[in-house]
């Protein structure tokens, strides 16, 4: 299997909103029991032996936070796609495991399971994205509100990680930027994705396979959805109630 570089996206938020009384410019620095969320993520990734190396993409100030870890810092750019491109510097023949810095409840088991599932399809696909069934999410985080999509196979939510072959990134940049730019304009996004695709989604008739094929055509690669039983991969922290959930969960598993 190709080696894996884990990439933690930890750029500035710039909004300066308040969460639990903390004025947050960068969510990576939001503390849970006096420990930055970024550190929870790194503490998990360094224990995953399938990962060859780790880089953090973020502002220079993170250097002090990560100095005790064997990771490298890549100074972030304004655009998320540009950050992904920058994260592959010096890593031209492997895969990137891209992880956001606001999912402190991820586990070694969840990351390993995702990697192992990706490996099963590595000869045929280049981009992998986890989806989690609503039932699995509510089993671990009962009562937590998530954004779900109803597909023909069931009700799912997405994750905050993905795996991609480095060799496919440059060819997907242009379309990736279009998707990011259109994500807040439903009409333009529908025109871009196609109205038939959108109507099937609205009518809950879209299949996972159709979704994979559409993403594959748009990004000029072969994409695969990975059904994960680990909702921690997509449970991010961005408001007061999320911190309460994270504190309780991390306390229960002994990470606090």
CSV table of N, CA and C in Angstrom, one decimal, residues 85 165-177 217-221:
chain,number,residue,atom,x,y,z
A,85,UNK,N,-3.6,21.4,-1.5
A,85,UNK,CA,-2.5,21.3,-2.4
A,85,UNK,C,-1.1,21.5,-1.7
A,165,UNK,N,-5.5,10.0,-3.1
A,165,UNK,CA,-4.2,9.8,-3.7
A,165,UNK,C,-3.6,11.1,-4.1
A,166,UNK,N,-2.3,11.3,-3.8
A,166,UNK,CA,-1.7,12.6,-4.1
A,166,UNK,C,-1.7,12.9,-5.6
A,167,UNK,N,-1.5,11.8,-6.4
A,167,UNK,CA,-1.4,12.0,-7.8
A,167,UNK,C,-2.7,12.5,-8.5
A,168,UNK,N,-3.8,12.5,-7.7
A,168,UNK,CA,-5.1,12.9,-8.3
A,168,UNK,C,-5.5,14.3,-7.9
A,169,UNK,N,-4.7,14.9,-7.0
A,169,UNK,CA,-5.1,16.2,-6.4
A,169,UNK,C,-5.1,17.3,-7.4
A,170,UNK,N,-4.0,17.5,-8.2
A,170,UNK,CA,-3.9,18.6,-9.1
A,170,UNK,C,-5.0,18.6,-10.1
A,171,UNK,N,-5.4,17.4,-10.6
A,171,UNK,CA,-6.5,17.3,-11.6
A,171,UNK,C,-7.9,17.6,-11.1
A,172,UNK,N,-8.0,17.7,-9.7
A,172,UNK,CA,-9.3,17.9,-9.1
A,172,UNK,C,-9.4,19.3,-8.5
A,173,UNK,N,-8.4,20.1,-8.6
A,173,UNK,CA,-8.3,21.4,-7.9
A,173,UNK,C,-9.4,22.4,-8.5
A,174,UNK,N,-9.5,22.5,-9.8
A,174,UNK,CA,-10.4,23.5,-10.4
A,174,UNK,C,-11.8,23.2,-10.1
A,175,UNK,N,-12.2,21.9,-10.2
A,175,UNK,CA,-13.6,21.6,-9.9
A,175,UNK,C,-13.9,21.6,-8.4
A,176,UNK,N,-12.9,21.3,-7.6
A,176,UNK,CA,-13.0,21.4,-6.2
A,176,UNK,C,-13.3,22.8,-5.7
A,177,UNK,N,-12.6,23.7,-6.3
A,177,UNK,CA,-12.8,25.1,-6.0
A,177,UNK,C,-14.2,25.6,-6.4
A,217,UNK,N,-17.0,11.9,-11.6
A,217,UNK,CA,-17.0,12.6,-12.9
A,217,UNK,C,-16.6,14.1,-12.7
A,218,UNK,N,-17.1,14.7,-11.6
A,218,UNK,CA,-16.8,16.1,-11.4
A,218,UNK,C,-15.4,16.3,-11.1
A,219,UNK,N,-14.8,15.4,-10.3
A,219,UNK,CA,-13.4,15.6,-9.8
A,219,UNK,C,-12.4,14.9,-10.6
A,220,UNK,N,-12.8,14.2,-11.7
A,220,UNK,CA,-11.9,13.5,-12.6
A,220,UNK,C,-11.0,12.5,-11.9
A,221,UNK,N,-11.7,11.7,-11.0
A,221,UNK,CA,-11.0,10.6,-10.3
A,221,UNK,C,-12.1,9.6,-9.9
